[in-house]
Coordinates of N, CA and C in Angstrom, one line a residue:
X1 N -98.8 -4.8 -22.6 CA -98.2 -6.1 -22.9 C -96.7 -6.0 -22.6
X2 N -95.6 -7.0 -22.0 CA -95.0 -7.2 -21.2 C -93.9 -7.5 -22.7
X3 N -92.8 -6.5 -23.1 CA -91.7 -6.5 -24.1 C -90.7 -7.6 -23.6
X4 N -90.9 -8.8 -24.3 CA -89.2 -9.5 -24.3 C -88.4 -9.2 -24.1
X5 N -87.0 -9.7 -23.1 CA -85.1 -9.0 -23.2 C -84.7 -8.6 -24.9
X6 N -84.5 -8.3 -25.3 CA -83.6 -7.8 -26.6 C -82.5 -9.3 -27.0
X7 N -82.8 -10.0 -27.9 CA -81.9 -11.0 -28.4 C -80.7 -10.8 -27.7
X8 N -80.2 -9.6 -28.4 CA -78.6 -9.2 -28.4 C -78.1 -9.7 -26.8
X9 N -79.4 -8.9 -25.9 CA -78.3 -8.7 -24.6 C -78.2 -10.1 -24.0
X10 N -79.5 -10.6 -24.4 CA -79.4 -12.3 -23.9 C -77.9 -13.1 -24.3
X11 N -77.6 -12.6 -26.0 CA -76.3 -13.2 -26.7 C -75.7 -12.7 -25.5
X12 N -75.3 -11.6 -25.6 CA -74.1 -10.7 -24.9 C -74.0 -11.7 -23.3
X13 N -74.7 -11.9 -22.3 CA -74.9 -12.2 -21.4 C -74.2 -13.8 -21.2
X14 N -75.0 -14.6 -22.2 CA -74.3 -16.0 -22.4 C -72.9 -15.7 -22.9
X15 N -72.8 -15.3 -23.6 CA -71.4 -14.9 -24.5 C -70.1 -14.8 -23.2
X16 N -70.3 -13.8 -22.4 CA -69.5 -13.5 -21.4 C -69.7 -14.6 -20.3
X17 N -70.5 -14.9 -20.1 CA -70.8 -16.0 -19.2 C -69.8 -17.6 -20.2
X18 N -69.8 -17.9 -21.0 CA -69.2 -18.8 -21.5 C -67.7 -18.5 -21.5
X19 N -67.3 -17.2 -22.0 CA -65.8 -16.8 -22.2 C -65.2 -16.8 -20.8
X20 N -66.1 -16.4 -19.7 CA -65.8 -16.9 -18.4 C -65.5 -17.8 -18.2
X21 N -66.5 -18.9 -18.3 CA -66.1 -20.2 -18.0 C -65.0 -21.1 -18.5
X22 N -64.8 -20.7 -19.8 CA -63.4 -21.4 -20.7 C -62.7 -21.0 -19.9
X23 N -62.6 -19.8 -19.1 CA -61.1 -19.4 -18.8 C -60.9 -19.6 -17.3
X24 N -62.0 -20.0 -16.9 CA -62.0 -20.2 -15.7 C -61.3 -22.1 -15.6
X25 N -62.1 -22.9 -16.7 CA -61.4 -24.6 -16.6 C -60.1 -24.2 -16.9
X26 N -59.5 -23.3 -18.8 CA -58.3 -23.3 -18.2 C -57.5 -23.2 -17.4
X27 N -57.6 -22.2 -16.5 CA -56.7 -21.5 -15.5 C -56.6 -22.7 -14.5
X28 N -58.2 -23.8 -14.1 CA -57.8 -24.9 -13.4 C -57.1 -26.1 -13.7
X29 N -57.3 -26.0 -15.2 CA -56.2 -27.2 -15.5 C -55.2 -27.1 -15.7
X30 N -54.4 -25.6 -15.5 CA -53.2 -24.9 -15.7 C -52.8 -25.3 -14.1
X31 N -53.5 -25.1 -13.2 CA -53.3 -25.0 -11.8 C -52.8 -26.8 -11.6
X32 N -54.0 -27.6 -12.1 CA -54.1 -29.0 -11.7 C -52.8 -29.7 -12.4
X33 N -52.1 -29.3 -13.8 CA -51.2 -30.1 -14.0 C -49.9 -29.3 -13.4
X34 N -49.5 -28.0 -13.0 CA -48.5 -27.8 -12.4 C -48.5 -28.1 -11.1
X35 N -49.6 -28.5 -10.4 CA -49.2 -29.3 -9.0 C -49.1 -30.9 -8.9
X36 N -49.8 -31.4 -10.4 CA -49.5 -32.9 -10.2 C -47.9 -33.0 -10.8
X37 N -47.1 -32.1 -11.7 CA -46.0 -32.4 -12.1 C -45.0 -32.1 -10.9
X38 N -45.3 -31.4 -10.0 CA -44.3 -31.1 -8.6 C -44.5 -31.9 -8.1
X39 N -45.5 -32.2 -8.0 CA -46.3 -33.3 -6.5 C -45.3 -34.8 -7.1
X40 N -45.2 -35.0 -8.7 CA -44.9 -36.4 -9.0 C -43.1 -36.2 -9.1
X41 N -42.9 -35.3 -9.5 CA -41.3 -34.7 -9.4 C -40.6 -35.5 -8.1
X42 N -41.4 -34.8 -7.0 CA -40.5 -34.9 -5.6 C -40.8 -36.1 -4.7
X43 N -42.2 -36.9 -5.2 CA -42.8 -38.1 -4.5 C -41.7 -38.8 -4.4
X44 N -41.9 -40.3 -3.7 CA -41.5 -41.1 -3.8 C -41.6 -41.9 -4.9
X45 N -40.3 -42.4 -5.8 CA -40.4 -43.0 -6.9 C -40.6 -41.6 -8.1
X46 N -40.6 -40.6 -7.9 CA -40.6 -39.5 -8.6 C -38.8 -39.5 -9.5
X47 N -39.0 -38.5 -10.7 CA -37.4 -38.1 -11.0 C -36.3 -37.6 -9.9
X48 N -37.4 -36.5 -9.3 CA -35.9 -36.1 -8.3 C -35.4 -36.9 -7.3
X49 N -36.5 -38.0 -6.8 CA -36.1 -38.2 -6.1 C -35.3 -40.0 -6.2
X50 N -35.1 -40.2 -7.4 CA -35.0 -41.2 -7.7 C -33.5 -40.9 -8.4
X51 N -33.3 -39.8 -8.8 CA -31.8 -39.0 -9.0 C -31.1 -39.3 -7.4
X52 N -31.7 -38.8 -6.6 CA -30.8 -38.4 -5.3 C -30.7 -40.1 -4.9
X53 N -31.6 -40.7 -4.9 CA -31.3 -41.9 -4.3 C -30.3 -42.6 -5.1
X54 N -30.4 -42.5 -6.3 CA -29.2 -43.3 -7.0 C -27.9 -42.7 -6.5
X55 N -27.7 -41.7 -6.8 CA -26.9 -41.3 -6.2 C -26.3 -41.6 -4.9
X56 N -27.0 -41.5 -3.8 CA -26.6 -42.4 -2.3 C -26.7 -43.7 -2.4
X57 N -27.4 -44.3 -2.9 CA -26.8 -45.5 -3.6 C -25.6 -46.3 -3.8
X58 N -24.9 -45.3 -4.6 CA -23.9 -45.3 -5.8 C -23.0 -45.3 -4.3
X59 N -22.9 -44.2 -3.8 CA -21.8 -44.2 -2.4 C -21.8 -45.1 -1.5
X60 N -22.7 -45.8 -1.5 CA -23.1 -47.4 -0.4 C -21.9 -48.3 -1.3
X61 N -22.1 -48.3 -2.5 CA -21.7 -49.5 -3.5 C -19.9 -49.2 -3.8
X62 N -20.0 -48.0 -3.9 CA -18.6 -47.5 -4.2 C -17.7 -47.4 -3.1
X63 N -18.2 -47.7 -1.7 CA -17.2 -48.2 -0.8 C -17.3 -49.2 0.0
X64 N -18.4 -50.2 -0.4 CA -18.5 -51.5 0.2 C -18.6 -52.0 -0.9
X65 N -18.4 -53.7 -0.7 CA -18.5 -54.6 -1.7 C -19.9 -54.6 -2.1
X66 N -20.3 -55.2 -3.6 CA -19.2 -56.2 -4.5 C -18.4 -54.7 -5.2
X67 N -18.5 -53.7 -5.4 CA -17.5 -52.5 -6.2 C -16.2 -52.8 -5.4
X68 N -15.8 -53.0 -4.2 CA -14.8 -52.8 -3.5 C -14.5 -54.1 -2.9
X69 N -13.7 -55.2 -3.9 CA -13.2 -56.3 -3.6 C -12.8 -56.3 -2.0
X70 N -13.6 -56.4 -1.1 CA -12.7 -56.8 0.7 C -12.9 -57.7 0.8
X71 N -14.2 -58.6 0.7 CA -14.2 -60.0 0.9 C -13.4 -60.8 0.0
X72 N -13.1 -60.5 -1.1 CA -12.3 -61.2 -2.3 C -10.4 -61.3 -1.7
X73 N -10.3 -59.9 -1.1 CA -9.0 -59.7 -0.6 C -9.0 -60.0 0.7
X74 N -9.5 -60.7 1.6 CA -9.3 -61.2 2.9 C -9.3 -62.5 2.6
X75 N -10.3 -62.8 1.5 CA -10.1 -64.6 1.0 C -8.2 -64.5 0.7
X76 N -8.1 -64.1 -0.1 CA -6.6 -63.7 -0.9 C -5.8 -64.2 0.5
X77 N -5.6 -63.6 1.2 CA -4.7 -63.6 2.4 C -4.5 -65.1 3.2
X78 N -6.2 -65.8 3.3 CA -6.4 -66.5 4.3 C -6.0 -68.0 3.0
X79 N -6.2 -68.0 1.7 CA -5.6 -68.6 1.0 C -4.2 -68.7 0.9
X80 N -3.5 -68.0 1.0 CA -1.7 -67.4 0.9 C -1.5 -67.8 2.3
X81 N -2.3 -67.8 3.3 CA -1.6 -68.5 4.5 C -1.8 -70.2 4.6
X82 N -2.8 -70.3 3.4 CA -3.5 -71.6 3.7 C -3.8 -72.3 2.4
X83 N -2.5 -72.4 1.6 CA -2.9 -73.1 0.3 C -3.9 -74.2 0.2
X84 N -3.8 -75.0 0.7 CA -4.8 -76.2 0.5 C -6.1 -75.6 1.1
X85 N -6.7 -74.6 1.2 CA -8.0 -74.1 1.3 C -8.5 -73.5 -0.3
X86 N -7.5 -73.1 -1.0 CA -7.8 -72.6 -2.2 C -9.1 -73.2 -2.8
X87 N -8.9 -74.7 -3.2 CA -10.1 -75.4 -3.9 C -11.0 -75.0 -3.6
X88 N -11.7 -74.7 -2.0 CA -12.9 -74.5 -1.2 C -13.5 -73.5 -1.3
X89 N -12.2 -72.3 -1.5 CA -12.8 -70.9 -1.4 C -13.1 -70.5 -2.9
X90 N -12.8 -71.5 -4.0 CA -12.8 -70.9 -5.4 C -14.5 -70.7 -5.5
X91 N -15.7 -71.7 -5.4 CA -17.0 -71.4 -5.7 C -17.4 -69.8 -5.0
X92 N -16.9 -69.6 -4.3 CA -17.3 -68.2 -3.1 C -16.3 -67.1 -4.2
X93 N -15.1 -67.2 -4.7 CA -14.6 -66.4 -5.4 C -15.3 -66.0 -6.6
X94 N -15.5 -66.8 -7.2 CA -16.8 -66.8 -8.7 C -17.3 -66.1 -8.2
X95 N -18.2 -66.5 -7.4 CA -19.4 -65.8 -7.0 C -19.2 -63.9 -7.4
X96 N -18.2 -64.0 -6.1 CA -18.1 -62.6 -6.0 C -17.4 -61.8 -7.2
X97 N -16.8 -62.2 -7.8 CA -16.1 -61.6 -9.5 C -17.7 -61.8 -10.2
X98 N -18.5 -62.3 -10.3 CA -20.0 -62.3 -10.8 C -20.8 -61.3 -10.2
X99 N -20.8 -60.9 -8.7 CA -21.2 -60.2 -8.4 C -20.9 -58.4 -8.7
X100 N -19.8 -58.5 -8.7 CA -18.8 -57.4 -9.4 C -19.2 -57.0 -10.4
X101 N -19.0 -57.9 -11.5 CA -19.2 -57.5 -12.7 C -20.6 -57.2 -12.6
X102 N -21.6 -57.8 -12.0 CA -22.8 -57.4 -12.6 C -23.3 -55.5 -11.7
X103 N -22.6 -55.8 -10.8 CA -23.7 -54.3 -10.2 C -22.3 -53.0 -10.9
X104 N -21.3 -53.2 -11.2 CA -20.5 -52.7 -12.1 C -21.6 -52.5 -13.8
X105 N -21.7 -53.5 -14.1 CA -22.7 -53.0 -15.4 C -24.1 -52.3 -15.5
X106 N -24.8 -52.5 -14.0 CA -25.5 -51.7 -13.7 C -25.7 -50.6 -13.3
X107 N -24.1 -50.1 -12.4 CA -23.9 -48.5 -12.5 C -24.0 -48.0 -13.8
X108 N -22.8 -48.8 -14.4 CA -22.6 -48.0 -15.9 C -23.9 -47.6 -17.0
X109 N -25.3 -48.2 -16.9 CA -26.2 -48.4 -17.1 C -27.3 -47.1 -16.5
X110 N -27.3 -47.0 -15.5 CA -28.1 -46.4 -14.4 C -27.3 -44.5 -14.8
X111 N -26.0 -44.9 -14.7 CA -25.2 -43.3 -14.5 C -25.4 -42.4 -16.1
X112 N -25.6 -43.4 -17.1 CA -25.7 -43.0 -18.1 C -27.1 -42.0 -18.4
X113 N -28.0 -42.6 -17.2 CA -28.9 -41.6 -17.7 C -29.4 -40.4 -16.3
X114 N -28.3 -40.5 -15.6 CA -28.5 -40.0 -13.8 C -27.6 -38.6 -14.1
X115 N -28.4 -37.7 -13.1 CA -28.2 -36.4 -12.9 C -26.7 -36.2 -12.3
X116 N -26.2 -37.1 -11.3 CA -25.9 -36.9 -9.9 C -24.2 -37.3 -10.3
X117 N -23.7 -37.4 -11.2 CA -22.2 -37.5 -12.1 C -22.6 -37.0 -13.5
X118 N -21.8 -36.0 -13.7 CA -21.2 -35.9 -15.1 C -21.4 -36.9 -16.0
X119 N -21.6 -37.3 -17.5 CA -21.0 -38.3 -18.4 C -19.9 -38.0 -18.4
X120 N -19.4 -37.0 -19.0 CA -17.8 -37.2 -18.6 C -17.2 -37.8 -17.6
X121 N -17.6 -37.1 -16.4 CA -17.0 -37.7 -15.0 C -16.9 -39.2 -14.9
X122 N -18.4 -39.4 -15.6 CA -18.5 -40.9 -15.2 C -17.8 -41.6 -15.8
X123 N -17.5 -41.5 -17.2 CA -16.5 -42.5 -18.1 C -15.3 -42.7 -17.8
X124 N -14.6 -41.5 -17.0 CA -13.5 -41.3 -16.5 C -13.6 -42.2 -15.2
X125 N -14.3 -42.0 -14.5 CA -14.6 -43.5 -13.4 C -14.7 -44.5 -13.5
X126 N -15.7 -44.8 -14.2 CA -16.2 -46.1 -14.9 C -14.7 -46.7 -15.5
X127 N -13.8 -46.3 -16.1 CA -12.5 -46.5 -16.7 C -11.7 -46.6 -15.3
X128 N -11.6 -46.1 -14.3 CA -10.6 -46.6 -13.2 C -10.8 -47.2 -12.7
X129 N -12.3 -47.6 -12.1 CA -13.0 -49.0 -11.3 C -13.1 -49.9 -12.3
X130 N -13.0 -50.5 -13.5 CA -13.1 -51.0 -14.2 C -11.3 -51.7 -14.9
X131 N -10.5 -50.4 -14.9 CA -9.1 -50.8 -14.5 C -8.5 -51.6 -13.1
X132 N -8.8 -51.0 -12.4 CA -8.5 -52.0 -11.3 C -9.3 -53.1 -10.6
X133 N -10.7 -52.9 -11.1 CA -11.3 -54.3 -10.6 C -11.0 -55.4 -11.7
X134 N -10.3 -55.0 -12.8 CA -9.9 -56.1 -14.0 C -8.2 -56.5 -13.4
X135 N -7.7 -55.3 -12.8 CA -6.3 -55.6 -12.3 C -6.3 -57.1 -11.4
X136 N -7.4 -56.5 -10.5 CA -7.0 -57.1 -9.3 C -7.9 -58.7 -9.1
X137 N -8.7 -58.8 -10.5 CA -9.3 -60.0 -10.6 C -8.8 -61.4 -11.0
X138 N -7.7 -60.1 -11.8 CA -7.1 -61.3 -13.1 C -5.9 -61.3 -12.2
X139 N -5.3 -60.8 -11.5 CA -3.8 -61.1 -10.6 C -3.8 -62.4 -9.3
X140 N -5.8 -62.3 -9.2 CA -6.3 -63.0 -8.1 C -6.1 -64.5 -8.3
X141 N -6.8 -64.8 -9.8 CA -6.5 -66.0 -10.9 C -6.0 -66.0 -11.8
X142 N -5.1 -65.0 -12.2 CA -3.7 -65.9 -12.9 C -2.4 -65.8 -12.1
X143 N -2.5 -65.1 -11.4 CA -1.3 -64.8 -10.4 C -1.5 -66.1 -9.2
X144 N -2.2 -65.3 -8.2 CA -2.3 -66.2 -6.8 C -3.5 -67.4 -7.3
X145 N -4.4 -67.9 -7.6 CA -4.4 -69.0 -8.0 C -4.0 -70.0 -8.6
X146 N -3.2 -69.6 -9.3 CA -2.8 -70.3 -10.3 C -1.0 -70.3 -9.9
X147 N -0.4 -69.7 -8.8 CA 1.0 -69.9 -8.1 C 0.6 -71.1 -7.3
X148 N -0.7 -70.8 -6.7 CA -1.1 -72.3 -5.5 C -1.2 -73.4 -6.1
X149 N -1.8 -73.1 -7.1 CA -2.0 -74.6 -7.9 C -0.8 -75.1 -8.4
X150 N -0.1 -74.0 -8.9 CA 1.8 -74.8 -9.3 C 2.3 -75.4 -8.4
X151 N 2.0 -74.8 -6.9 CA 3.4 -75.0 -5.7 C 4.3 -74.1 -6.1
X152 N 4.1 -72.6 -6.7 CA 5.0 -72.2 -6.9 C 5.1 -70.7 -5.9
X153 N 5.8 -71.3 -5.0 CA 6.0 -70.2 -3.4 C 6.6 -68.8 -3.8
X154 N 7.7 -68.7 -5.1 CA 7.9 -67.4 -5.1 C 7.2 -66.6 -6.1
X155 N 6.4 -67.2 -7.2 CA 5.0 -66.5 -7.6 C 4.0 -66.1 -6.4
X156 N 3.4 -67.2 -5.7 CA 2.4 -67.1 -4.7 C 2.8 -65.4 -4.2
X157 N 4.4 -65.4 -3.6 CA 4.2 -64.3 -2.9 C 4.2 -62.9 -3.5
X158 N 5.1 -63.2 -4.7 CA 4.9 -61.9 -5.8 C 3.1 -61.3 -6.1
X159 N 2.5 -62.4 -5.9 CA 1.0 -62.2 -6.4 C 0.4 -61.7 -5.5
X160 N 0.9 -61.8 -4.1 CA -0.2 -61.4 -3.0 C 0.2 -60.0 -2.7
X161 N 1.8 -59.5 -2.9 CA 2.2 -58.5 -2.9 C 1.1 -57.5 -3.7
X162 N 1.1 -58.2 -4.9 CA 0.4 -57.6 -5.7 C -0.9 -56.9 -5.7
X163 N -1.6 -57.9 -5.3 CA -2.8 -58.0 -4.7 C -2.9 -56.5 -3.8
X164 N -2.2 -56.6 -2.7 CA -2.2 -55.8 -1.6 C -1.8 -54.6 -2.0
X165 N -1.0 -54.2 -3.3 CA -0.9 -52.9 -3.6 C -2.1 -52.8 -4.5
X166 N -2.3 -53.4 -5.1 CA -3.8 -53.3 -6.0 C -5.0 -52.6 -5.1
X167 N -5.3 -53.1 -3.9 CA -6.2 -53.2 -3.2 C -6.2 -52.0 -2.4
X168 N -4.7 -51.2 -2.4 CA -4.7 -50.5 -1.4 C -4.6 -49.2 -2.5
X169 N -4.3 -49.0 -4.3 CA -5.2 -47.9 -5.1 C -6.5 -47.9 -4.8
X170 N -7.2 -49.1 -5.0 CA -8.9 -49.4 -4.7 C -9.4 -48.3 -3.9
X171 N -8.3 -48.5 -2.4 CA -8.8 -47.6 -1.0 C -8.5 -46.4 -1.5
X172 N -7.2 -45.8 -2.1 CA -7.3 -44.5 -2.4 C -8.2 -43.7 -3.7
X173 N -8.5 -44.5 -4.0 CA -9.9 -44.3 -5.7 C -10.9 -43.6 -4.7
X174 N -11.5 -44.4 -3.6 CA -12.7 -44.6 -2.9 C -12.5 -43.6 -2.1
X175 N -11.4 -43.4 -1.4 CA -11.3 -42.2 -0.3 C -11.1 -40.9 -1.3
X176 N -10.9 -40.7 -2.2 CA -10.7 -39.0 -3.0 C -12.0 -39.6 -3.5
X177 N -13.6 -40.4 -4.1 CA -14.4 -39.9 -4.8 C -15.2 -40.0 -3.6
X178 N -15.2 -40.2 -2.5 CA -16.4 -39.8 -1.8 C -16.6 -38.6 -1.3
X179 N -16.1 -37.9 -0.9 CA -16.1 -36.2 -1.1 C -16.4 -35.6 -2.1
X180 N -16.3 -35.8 -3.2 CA -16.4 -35.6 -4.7 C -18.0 -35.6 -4.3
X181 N -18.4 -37.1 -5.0 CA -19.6 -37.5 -5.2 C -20.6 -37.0 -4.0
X182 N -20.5 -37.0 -2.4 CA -20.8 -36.5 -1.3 C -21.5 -35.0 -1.4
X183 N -20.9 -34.2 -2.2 CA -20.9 -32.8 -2.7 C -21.9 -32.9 -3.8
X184 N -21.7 -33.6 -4.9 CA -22.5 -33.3 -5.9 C -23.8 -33.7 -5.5
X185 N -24.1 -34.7 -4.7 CA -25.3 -35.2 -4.6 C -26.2 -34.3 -3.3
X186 N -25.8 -33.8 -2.7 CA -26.2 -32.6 -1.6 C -26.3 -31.3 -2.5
X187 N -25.4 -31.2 -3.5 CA -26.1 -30.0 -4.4 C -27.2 -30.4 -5.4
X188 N -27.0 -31.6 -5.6 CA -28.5 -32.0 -6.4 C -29.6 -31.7 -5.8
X189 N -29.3 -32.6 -4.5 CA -30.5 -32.4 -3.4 C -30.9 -31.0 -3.0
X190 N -30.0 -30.0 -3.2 CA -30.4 -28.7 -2.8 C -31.0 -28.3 -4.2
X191 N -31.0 -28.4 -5.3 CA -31.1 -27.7 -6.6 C -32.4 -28.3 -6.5
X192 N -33.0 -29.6 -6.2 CA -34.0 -30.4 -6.7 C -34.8 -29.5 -5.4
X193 N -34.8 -29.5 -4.1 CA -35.3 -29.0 -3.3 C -36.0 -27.4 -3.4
X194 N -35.2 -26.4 -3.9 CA -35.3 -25.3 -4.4 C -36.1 -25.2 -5.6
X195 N -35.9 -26.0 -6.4 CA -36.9 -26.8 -7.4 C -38.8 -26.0 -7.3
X196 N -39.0 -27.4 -5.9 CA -39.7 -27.9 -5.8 C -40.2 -26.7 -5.1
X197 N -39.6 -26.3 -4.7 CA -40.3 -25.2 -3.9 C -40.8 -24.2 -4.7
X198 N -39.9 -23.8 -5.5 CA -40.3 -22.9 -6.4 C -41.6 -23.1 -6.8
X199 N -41.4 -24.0 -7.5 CA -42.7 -24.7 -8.1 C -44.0 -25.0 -7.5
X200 N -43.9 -25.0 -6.2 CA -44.9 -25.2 -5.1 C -45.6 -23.8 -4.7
X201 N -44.3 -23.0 -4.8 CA -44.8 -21.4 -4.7 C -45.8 -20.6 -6.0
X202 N -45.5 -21.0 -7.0 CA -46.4 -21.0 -8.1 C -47.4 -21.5 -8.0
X203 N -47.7 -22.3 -7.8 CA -48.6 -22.9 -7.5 C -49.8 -22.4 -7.0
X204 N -49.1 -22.2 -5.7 CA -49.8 -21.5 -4.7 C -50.3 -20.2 -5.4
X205 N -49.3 -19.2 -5.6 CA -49.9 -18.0 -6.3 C -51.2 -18.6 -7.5
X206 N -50.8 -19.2 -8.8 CA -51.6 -19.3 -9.5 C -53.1 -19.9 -9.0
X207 N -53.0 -20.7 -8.0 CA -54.4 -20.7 -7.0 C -55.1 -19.8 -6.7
X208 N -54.2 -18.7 -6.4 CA -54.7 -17.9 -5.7 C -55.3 -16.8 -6.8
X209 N -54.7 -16.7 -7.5 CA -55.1 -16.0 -9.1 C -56.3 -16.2 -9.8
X210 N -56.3 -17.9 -9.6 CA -57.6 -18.7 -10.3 C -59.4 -18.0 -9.3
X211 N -58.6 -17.9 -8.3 CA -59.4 -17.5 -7.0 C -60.2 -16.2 -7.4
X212 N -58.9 -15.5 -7.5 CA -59.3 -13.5 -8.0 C -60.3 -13.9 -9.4
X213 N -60.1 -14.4 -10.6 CA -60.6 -14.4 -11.4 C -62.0 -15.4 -11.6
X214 N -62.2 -15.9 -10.4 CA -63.4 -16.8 -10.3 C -64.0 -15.5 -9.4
X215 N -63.6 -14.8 -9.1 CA -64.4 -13.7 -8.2 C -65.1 -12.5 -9.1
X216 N -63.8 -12.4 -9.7 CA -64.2 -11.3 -11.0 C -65.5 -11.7 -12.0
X217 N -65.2 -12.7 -12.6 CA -66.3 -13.6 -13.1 C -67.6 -13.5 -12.4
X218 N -67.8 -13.3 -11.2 CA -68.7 -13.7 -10.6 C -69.5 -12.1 -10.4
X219 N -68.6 -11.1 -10.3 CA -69.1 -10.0 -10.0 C -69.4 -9.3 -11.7
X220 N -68.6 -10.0 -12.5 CA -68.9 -9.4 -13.9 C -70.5 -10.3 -14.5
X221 N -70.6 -11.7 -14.3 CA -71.8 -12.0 -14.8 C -73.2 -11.5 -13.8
X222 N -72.9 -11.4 -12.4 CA -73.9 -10.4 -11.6 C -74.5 -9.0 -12.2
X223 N -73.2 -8.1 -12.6 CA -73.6 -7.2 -13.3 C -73.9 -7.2 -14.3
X224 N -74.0 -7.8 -15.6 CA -74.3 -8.5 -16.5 C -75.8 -8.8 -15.9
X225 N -76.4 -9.5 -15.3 CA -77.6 -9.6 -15.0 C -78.1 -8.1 -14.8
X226 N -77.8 -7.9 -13.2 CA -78.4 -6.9 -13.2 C -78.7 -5.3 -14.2
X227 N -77.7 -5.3 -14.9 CA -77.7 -4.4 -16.1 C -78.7 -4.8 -17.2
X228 N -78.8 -6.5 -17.2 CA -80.1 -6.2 -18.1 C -81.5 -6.2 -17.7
X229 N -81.4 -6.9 -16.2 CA -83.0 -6.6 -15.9 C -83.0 -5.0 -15.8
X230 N -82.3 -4.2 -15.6 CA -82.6 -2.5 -16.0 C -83.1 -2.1 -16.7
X231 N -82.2 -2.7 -18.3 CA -82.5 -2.4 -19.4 C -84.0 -2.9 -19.8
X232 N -84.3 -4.1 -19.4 CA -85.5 -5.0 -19.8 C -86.5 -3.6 -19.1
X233 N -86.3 -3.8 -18.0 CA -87.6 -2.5 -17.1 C -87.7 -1.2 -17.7
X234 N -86.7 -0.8 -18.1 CA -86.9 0.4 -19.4 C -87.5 0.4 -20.0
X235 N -87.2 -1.2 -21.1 CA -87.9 -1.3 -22.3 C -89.6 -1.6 -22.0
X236 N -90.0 -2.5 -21.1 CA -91.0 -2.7 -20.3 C -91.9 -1.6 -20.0
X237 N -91.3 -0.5 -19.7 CA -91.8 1.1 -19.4 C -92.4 1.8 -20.5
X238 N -92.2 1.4 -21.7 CA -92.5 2.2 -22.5 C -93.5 1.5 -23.5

């Protein structure tokens, strides 16, 4: 008559065959969320890459308008040559002091929570574009509009004076932070880059790990079998 496997080895058999398997899903779900957090890191619409772009951004904005009054200050001029244009060009001047202010409150907004400036840095900026775009707003309309609307020719020209040296700190603010900013944000982009790679390299290895140990597994529950149809044929023999 033909002896049963032995309870135990059957346990023993499942037993390692299950402790395998746990560690084989962990090791894939270890693998699966370190390459969806890279993969979403560096995508498009990802953190890093959503740092870097603000950042290039920020240097589009910080040397063209609305951050950098030129359309506001060419109006200035063509007004001062052309008082009776003033009235025409005021709806277009709103505009652009609304325009200002608003993408001005949305750097300050945006930088507060961005990699790519200092807070410190930024408040210290945020405080000089904020000084002189309040300089040169208020000199625009209480100064030169408000000289045109008097008829008063030697305000008019004290204001445009003004204007023009206003406009021409603006240019030097802009020309010393774009090298600044130019730098930080190419080291972001290298730091985020190296990042990613890193991260991608792990990856890779831990694939490749998950690999060895789905092999191991595979050779350890084989012998596991075959060790007990041995034993069984032993016990069977007697």
């Amino acid at each position: 008559m033909t002896k049963p496997a032995p309870r135990s080895s059957l346990i023993t058999i499942k037993s390692a065959m299950f402790a395998g398997g746990l560690i084989l899903i962990a090791a894939v779900a270890a693998s699966g969320i370190n390459a969806y957090t890279t993969i979403n890191s560096v995508k498009i619409g990802g953190e890093t890459y959503d740092a870097i772009a603000a950042g290039k951004d920020f240097l589009t904005d910080i040397a063209f308008p609305p951050l950098v009054p030129v359309e506001a200050f060419a109006i200035a001029h063509v007004i001062d040559g052309d008082p009776g244009q003033a009235p025409a060009f005021k709806p277009k001047l709103d505009s652009l002091r609304k325009t200002y202010e608003e993408r001005l409150a949305y750097w300050e907004k945006a930088f507060a929570q961005s990699e790519v400036i200092d807070s410190g840095e930024w408040k210290a900026l945020d405080t000089q574009i904020s000084a002189l775009g309040d300089h040169f707003w208020q000199e625009l309309y209480d100064g030169l509009l408000h000289a045109i609307s008097t008829a008063n020719a030697d305000a008019q020209a004290r204001s445009i004076d003004k204007l023009t040296a206003e406009f021409g700190e603006y240019e030097k603010l802009v020309d010393g932070l774009l090298p600044k900013i130019t730098n930080d944000i190419l080291a972001l982009e290298e730091e985020h880059k190296a990042e990613a790679e890193a991260a991608l390299r792990h990856n890779t290895w831990l694939s490749i790990g998950i690999a060895g140990v789905l092999v191991l597994l595979l050779l350890a529950a084989l012998r596991f079998v075959v060790r007990s149809e041995e034993h069984t044929s032993e016990l069977q023999s007697h």
